[in-house]
Short mmCIF file of C-alpha atoms and ligand atoms in Angstrom, two decimals:
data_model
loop_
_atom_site.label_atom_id
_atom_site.label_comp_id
_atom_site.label_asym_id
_atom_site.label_seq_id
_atom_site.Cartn_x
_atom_site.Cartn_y
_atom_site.Cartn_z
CA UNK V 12 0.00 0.00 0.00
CA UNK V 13 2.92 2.41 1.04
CA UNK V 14 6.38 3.26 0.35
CA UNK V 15 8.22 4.06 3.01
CA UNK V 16 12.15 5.65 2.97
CA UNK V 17 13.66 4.65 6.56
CA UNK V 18 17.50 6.67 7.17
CA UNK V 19 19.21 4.43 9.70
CA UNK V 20 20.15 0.84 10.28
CA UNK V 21 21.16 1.31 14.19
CA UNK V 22 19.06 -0.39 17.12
CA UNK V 23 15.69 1.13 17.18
CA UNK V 24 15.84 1.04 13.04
CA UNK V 25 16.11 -2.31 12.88
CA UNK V 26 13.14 -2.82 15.14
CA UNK V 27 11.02 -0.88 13.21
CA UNK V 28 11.96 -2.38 9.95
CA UNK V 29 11.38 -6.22 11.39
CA UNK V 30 8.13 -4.57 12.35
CA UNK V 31 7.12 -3.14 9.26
CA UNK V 32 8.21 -6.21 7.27
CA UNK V 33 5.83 -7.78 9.62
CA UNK V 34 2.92 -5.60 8.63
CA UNK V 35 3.38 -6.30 4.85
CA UNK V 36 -0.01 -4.64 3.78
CA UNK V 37 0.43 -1.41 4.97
CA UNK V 38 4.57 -1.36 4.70
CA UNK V 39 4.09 -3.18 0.83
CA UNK V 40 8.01 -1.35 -0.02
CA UNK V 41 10.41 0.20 2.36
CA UNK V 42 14.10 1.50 1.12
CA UNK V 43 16.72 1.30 4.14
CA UNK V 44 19.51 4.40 4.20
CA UNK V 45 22.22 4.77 6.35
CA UNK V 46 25.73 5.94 6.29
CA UNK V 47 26.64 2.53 6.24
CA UNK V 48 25.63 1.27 3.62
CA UNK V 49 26.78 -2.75 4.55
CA UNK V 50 24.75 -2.62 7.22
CA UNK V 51 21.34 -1.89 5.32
CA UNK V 52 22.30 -4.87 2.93
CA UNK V 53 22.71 -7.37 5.95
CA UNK V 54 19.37 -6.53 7.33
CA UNK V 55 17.65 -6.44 3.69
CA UNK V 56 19.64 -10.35 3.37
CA UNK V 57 18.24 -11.03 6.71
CA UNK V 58 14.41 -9.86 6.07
CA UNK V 59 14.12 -10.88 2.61
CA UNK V 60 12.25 -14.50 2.18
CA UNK V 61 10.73 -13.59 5.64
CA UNK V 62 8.05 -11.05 4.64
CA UNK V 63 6.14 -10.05 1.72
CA UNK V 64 7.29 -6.49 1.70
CA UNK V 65 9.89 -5.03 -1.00
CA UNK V 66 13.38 -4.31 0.00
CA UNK V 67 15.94 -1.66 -1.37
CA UNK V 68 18.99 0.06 0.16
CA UNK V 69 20.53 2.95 -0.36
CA UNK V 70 23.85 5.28 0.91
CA UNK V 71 22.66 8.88 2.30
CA UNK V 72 24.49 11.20 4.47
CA UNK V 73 21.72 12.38 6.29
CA UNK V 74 23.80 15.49 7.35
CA UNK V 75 22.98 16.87 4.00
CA UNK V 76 19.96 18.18 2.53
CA UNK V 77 20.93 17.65 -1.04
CA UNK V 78 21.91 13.75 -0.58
CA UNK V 79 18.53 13.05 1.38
CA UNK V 80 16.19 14.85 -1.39
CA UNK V 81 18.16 13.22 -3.78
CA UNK V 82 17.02 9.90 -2.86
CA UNK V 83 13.94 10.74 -1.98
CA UNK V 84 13.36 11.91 -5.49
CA UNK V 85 14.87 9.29 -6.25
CA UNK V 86 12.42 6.59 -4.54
CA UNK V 87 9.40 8.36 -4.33
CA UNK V 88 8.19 7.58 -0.93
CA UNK V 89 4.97 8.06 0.34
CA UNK V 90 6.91 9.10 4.50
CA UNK V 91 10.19 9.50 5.17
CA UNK V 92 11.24 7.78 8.91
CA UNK V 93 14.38 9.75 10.78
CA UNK V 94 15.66 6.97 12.84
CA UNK V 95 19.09 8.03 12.14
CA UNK V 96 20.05 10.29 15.49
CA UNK V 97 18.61 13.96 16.39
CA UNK V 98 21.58 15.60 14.55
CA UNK V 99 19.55 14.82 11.22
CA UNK V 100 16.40 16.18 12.24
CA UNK V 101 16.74 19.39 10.64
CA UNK V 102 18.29 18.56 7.51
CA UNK V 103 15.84 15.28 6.86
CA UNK V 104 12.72 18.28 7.26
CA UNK V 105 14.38 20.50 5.40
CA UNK V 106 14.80 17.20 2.46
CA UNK V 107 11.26 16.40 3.05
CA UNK V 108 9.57 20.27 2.57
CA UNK V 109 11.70 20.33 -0.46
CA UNK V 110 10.37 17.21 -2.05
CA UNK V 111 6.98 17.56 -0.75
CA UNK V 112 6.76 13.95 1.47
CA UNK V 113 5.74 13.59 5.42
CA UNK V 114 8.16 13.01 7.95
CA UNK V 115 8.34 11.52 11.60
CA UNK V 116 11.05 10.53 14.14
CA UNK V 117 12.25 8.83 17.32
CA UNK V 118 14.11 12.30 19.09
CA UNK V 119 13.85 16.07 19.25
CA UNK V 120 16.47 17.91 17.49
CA UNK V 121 20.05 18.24 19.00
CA UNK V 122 23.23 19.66 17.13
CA UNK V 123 25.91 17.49 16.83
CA UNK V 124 28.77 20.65 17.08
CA UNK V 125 27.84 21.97 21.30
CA UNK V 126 30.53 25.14 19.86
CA UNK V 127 29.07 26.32 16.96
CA UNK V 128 28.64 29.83 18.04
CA UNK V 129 25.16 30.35 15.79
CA UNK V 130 23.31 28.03 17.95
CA UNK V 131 25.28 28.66 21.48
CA UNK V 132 23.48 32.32 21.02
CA UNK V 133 20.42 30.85 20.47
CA UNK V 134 20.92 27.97 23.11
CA UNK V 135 21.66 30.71 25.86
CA UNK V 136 18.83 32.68 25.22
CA UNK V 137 16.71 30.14 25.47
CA UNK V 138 18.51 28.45 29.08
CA UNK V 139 17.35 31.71 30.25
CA UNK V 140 14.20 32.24 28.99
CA UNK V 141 12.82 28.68 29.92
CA UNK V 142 14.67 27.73 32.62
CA UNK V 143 16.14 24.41 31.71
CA UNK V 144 19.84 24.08 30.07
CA UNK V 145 19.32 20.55 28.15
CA UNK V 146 20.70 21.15 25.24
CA UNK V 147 17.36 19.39 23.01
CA UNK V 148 14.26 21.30 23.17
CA UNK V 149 11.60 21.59 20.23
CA UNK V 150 11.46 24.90 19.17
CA UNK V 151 13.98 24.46 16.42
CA UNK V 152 11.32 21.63 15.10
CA UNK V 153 8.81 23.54 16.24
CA UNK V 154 9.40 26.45 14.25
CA UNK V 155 8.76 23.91 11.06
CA UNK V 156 5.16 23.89 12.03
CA UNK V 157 3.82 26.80 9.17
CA UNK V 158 5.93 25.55 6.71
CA UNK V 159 4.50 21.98 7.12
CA UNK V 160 0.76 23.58 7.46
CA UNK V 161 1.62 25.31 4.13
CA UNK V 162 2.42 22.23 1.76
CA UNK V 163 -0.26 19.92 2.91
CA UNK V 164 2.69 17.78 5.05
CA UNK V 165 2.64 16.23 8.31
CA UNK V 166 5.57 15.87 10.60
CA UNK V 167 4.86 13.63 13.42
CA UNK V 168 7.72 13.88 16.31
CA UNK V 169 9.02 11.80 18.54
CA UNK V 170 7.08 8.53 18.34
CA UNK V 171 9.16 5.93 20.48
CA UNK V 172 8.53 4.62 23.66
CA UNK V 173 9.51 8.06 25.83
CA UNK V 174 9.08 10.44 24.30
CA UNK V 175 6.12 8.76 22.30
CA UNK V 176 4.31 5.83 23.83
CA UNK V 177 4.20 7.90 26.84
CA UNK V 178 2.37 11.08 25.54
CA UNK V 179 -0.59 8.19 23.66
CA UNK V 180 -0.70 7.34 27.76
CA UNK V 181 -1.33 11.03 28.35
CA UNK V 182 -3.69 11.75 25.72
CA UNK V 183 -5.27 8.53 26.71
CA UNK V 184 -5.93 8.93 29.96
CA UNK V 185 -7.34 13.15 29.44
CA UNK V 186 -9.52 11.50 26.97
CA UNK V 187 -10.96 8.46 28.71
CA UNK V 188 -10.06 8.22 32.38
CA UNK V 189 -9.64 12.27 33.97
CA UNK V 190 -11.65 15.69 33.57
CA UNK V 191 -8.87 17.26 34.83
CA UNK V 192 -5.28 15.81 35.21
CA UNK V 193 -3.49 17.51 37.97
CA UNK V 194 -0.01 15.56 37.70
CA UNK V 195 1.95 13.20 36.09
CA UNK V 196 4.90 10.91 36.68
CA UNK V 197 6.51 9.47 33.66
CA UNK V 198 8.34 6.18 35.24
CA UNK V 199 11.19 4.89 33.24
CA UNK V 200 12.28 1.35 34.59
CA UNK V 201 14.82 -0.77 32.59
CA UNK V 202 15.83 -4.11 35.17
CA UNK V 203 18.05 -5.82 31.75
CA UNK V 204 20.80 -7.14 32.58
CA UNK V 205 23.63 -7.17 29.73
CA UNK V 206 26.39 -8.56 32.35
CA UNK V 207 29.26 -5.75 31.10
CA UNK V 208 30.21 -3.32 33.52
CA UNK V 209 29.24 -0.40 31.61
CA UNK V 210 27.14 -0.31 28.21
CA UNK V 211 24.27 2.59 26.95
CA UNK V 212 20.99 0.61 25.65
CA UNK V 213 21.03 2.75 22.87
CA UNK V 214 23.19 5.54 20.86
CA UNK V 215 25.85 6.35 23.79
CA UNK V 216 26.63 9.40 22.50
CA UNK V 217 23.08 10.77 22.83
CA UNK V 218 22.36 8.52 25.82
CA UNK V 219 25.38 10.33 28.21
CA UNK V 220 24.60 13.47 27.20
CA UNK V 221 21.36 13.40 28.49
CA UNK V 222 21.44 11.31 31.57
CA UNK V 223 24.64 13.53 32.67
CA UNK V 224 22.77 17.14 32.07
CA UNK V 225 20.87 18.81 34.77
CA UNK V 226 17.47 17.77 35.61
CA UNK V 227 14.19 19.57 35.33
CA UNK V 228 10.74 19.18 35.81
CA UNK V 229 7.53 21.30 35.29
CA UNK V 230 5.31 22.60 38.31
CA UNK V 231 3.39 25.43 38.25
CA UNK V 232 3.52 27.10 35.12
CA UNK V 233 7.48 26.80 34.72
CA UNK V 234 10.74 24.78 34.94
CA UNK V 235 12.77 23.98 38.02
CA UNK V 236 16.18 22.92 37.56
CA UNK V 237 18.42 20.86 40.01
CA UNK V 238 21.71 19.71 39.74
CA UNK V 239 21.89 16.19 37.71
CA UNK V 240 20.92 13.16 39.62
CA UNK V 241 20.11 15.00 42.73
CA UNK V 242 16.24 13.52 43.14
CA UNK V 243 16.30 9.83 43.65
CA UNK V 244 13.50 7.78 44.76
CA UNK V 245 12.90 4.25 44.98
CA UNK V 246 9.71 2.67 43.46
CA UNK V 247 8.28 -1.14 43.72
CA UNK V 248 7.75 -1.51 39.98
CA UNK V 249 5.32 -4.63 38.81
CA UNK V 250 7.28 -7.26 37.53
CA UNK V 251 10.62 -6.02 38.32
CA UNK V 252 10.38 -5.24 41.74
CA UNK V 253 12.12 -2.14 44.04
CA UNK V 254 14.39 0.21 41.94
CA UNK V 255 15.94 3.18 42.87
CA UNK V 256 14.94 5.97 40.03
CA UNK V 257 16.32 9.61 39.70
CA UNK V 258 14.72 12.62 38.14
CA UNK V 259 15.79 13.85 34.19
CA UNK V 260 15.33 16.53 32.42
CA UNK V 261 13.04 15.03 29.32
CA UNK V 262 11.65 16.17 26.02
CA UNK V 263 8.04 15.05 26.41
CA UNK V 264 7.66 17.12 29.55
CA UNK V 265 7.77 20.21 27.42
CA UNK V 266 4.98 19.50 24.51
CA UNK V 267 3.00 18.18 27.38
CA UNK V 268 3.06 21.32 29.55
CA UNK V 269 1.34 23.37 26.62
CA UNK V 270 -0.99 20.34 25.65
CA UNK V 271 -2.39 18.73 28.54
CA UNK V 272 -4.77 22.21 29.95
CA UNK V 273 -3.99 23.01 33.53
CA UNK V 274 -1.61 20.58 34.47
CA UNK V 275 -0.02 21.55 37.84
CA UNK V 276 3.12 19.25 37.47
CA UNK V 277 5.44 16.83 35.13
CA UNK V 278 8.36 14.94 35.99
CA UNK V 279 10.24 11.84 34.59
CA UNK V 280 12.27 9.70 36.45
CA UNK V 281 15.03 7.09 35.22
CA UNK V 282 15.86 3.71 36.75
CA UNK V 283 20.12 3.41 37.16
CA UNK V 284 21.97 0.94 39.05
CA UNK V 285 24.90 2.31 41.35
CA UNK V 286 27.54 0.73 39.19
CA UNK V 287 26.07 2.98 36.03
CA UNK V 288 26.19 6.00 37.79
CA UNK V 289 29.72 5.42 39.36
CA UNK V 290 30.99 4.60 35.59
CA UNK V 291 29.74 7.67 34.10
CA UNK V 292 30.84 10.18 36.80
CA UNK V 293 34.46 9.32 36.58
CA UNK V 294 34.27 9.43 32.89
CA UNK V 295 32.54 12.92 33.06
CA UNK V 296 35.34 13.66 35.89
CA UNK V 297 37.82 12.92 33.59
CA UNK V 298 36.41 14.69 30.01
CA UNK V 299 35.55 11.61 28.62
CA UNK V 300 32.03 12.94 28.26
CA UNK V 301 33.07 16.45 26.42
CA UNK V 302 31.95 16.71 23.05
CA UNK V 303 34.72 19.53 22.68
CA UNK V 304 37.15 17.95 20.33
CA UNK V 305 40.59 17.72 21.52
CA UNK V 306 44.04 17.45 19.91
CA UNK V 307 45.39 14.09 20.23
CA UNK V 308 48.73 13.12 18.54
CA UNK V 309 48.03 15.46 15.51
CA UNK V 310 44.25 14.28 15.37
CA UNK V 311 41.15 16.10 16.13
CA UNK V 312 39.28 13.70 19.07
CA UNK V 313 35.76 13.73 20.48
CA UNK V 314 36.50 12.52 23.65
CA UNK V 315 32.53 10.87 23.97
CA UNK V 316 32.71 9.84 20.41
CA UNK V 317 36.13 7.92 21.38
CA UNK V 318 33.90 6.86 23.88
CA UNK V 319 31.33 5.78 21.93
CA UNK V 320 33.82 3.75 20.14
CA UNK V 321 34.96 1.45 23.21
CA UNK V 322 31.51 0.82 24.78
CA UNK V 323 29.53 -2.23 23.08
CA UNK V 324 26.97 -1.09 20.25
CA UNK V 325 23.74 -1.20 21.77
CA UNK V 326 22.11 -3.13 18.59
CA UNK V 327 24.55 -6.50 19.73
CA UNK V 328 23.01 -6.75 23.71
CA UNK V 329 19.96 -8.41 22.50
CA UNK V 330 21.67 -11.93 23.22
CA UNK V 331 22.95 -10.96 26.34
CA UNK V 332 20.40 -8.82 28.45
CA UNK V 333 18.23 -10.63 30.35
CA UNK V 334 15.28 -8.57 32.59
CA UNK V 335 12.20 -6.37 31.78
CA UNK V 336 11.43 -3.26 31.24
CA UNK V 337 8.44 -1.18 33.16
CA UNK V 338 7.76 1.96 31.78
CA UNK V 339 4.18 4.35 32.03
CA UNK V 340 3.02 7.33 33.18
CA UNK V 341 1.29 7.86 36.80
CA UNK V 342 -1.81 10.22 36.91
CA UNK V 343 -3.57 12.43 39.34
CA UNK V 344 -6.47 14.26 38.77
CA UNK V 345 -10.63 14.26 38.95
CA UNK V 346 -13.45 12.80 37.36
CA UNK V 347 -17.03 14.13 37.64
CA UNK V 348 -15.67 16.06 40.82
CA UNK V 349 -13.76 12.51 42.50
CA UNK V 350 -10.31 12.33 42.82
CA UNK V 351 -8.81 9.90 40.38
CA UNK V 352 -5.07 7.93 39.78
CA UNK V 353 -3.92 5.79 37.61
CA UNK V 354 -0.77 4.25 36.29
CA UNK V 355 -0.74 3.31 32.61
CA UNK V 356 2.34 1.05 31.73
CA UNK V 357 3.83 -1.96 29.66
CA UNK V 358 5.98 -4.42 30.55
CA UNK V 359 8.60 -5.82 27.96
CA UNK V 360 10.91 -8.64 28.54
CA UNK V 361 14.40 -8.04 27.22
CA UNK V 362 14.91 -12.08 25.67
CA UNK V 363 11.23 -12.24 24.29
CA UNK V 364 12.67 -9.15 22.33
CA UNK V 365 15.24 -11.00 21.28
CA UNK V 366 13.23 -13.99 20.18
CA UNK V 367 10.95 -12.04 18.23
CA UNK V 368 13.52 -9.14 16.12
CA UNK V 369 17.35 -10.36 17.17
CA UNK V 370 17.05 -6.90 19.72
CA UNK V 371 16.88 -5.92 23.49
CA UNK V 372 13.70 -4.24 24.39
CA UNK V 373 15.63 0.04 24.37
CA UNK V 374 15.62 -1.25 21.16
CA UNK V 375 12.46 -2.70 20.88
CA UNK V 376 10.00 -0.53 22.64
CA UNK V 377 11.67 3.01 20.56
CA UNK V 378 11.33 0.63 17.29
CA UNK V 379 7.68 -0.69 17.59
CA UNK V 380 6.15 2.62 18.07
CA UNK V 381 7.86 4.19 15.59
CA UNK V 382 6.38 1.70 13.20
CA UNK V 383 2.89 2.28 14.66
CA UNK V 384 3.36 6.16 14.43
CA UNK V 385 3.92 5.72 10.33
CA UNK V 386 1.11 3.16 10.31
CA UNK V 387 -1.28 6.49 11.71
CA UNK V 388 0.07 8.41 9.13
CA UNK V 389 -0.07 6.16 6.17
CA UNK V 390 -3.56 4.79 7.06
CA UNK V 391 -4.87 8.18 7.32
CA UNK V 392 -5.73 7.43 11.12
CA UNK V 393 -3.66 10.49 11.98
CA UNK V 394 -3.75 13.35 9.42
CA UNK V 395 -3.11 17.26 9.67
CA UNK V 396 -0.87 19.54 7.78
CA UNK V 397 1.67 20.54 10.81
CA UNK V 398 4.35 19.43 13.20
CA UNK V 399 2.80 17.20 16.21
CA UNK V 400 3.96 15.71 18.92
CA UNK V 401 1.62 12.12 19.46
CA UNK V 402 -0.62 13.37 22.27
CA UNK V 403 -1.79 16.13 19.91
CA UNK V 404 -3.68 12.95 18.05
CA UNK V 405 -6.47 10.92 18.53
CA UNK V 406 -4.91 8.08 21.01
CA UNK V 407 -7.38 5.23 20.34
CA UNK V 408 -6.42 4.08 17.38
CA UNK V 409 -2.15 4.24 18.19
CA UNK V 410 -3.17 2.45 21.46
CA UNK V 411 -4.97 -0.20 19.91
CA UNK V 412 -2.10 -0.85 17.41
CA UNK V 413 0.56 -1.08 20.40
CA UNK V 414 -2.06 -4.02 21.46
CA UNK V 415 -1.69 -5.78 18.55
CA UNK V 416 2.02 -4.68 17.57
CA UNK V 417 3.90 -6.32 20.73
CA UNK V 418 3.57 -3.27 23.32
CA UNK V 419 0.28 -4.37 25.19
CA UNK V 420 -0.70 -1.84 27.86
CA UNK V 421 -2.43 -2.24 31.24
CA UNK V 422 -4.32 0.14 33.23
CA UNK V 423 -3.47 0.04 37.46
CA UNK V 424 -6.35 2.59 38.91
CA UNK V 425 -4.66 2.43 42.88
CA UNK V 426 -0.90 2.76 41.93
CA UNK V 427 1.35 4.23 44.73
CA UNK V 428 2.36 7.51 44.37
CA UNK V 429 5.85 8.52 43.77
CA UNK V 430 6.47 11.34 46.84
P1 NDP N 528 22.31 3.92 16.70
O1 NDP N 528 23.54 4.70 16.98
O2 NDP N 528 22.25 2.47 17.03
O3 NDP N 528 21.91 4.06 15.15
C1 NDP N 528 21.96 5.29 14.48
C2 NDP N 528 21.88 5.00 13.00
O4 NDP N 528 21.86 6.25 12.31
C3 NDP N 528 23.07 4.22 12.48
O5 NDP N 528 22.61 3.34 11.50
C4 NDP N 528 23.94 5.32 11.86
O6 NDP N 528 24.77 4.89 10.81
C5 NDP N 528 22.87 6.22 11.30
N1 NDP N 528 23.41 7.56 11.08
C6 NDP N 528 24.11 8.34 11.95
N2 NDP N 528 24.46 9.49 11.35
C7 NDP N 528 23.97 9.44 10.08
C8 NDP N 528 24.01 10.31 8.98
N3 NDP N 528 24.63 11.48 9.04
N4 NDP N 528 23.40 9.92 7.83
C9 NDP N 528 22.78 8.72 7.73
N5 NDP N 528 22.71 7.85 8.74
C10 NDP N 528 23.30 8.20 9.91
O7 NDP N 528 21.12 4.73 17.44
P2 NDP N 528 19.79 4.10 18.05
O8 NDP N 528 19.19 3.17 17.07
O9 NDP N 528 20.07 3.66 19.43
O10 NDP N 528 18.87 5.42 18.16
C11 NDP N 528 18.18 5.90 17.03
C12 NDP N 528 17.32 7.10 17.42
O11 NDP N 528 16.32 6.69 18.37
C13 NDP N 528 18.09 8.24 18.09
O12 NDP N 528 17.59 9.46 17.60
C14 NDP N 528 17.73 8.08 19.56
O13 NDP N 528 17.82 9.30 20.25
C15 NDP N 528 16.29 7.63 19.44
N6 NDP N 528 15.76 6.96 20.63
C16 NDP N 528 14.50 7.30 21.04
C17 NDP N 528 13.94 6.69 22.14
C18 NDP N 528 12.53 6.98 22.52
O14 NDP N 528 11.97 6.28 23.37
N7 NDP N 528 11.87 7.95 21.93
C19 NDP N 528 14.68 5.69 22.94
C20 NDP N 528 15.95 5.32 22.37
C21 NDP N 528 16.47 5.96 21.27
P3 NDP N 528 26.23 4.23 11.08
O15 NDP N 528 25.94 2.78 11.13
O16 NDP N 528 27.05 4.65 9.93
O17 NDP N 528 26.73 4.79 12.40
#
């Protein structure tokens, strides 16, 4: 029925292309793009035999405009998917406005280059403005929106597991269970088990950078920032049991303080072991986490990208991590005047993963939804000329797809509260 163009082969790609190779009648061609080009051919030999739908690869630099509208030309695609990394965001929009074809990713836009002076100006102003000094936000994406509303073209953001799954939870539950919701807790719990001392579940690059930044959290109308890791709490998760979880600064927190009316306050908390945390402060401690590159031996280094080099690639854990996953969003609010909670969350086992797509379930539950988020836009389910973020859609019909797609969801109305 579609064609689809998907730029990257990494960990969460290849989820989403098993899954849309499962889902033949709505994914009839896809064409796979990456940097690497060997890599798209090894997943296309893999696939192919397995599914009905029709597989092509190509080479892109997704860094540049010209190379992606090239191929998009080129292959005439009905969406483009950015599951490449956040760096790309802004050049694969810029590809798709140009050739006139919707777009949709995993990850709010990020520059690759922290120095360039252009967007330091831009990134200061806006630390002070708003109040949090992440260094992703959405107004560069954002500022797409009339552009998009002018040709006809959707761009659908962020549609993975958090930010994603979690905002179809939000829209869900201000649709169906709440009048009013007063707070929520986004809960990120990962219990896998990958036995090395010290591996990111998915790109390490983009992983460090945000899990070391300060963290922030919405209440009241505005951001509060606190020094990185400095709110812990410990929460008895179902099916994993008592993890200790410590507040980040995440993207979803922002689209959902101007879309969900009146809410009082948002946070989102991460699950780390101790031996994590110790890792990454001593290689923050000593600059391995500085994206400020640095003369080495008559080279130009990125110490994190040198980083990124040593740890294990997060697309080869799926045969070694062993756990589950619990991740959802806690809500408190009223209906018809009575004071309501609820915890929506799934539960995703790390070796079923594996069973089912050769990946850990990071991997698995970013991948999945970003096939069901092209599935709303190819079906029609989900169609407006803009840029959206998911809660900004109808959630039914992306809720009953993570059902069917391998991310069922369950409804607890007494959770306990996270203090
Ligand atoms: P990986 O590093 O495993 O894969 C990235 C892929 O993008 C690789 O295939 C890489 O190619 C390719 N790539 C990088 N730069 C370019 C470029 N300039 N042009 C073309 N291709 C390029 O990352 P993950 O799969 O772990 O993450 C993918 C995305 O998913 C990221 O944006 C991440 O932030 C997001 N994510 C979202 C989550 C959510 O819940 N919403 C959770 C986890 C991740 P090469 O092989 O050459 O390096």
């Amino acid at each position: 029925m579609a064609r689809v163009l998907i730029i990257g082969c990494g960990g969460v790609a290849s989820v989403a292309i098993h899954k849309c190779c499962q889902n033949s009648e709505v994914f009839s061609e896809i064409c796979i793009a990456s940097r690497t080009k060997s890599k798209c051919d090894a997943l296309k030999e893999k696939l192919e035999g397995t599914t009905k739908t029709k597989i092509t690869t190509a080479q892109v630099d997704a860094d540049h405009v010209d190379q992606v509208a090239a191929l998009i030309r080129d292959y005439q695609p009905d969406l483009v998917m950015n599951i490449a990394l956040p760096y790309q965001d802004l050049t694969i929009m810029d590809a798709c406005l140009e050739c006139g074809v919707n777009y949709l990713d995993t990850a709010n836009y990020e520059p690759e280059d922290l120095s360039d002076p252009a967007w330091r100006a831009q990134y200061e102003k806006r630390c002070k403005e708003e109040g949090f000094s992440a260094y992703f936000d959405y107004s560069y994406q954002w500022a797409y929106k009339e552009k998009f509303e002018k040709a006809g073209l959707t761009a659908l953001l962020g549609t993975g597991f958090d930010p994603g799954v979690t905002q179809a939870y939000c829209a869900y539950a201000q649709k169906h269970l709440f009048d009013k919701i007063d707070t929520i807790d986004i809960l990120d719990c990962n219990d896998g088990d990958h036995g090395y001392p010290f591996a990111t579940n998915f790109n390490p690059e983009v992983n460090l950078r945000e899990v070391s930044a300060p963290g922030s959290y919405w209440e009241n109308g505005h951001w509060v920032e606190i020094p990185a890791m400095s709110i812990k709490r410990e929460y008895n998760f179902k099916e994993v049991g008592e993890k200790d979880m410590y507040l980040l600064h995440h993207e979803e927190i922002e689209s959902l303080a101007k879309n969900i009316p009146g809410v009082k306050r948002i946070r989102f908390f991460m699950t780390f072991g101790q031996s994590y945390l110790t890792h990454m402060k001593c290689l923050e401690n000593v600059g391995m986490l500085s994206t400020e590159p640095v003369e080495f031996e008559g080279h130009k280094i990125v110490p994190i990208q040198f980083l990124k080099a040593l740890l294990p690639d997060p697309a080869s854990l799926g045969p070694r991590t062993v756990g589950k996953t619990n991740i959802g969003c806690i809500f408190t609010g009223r209906k018809d005047g009575v004071e309501q909670k609820a915890y929506i969350y799934n539960v995703c086992d790390h070796q079923e993963c594996y069973k089912e797509v050769g990946s850990q379930a990071i991997s698995y539950t970013t991948g999945v939804p970003a096939m069901v988020g092209a599935m709303m836009l190819l079906t029609g389910k989900w169609s407006k000329p803009g840029v959206y973020t998911v809660e900004e859609f109808d959630p039914d019909p992306y809720m009953e797809a993570l059902n069917e797609w391998g991310l069922p969801w369950q409804v607890d109305r007494d959770p306990v509260l996270v203090d």
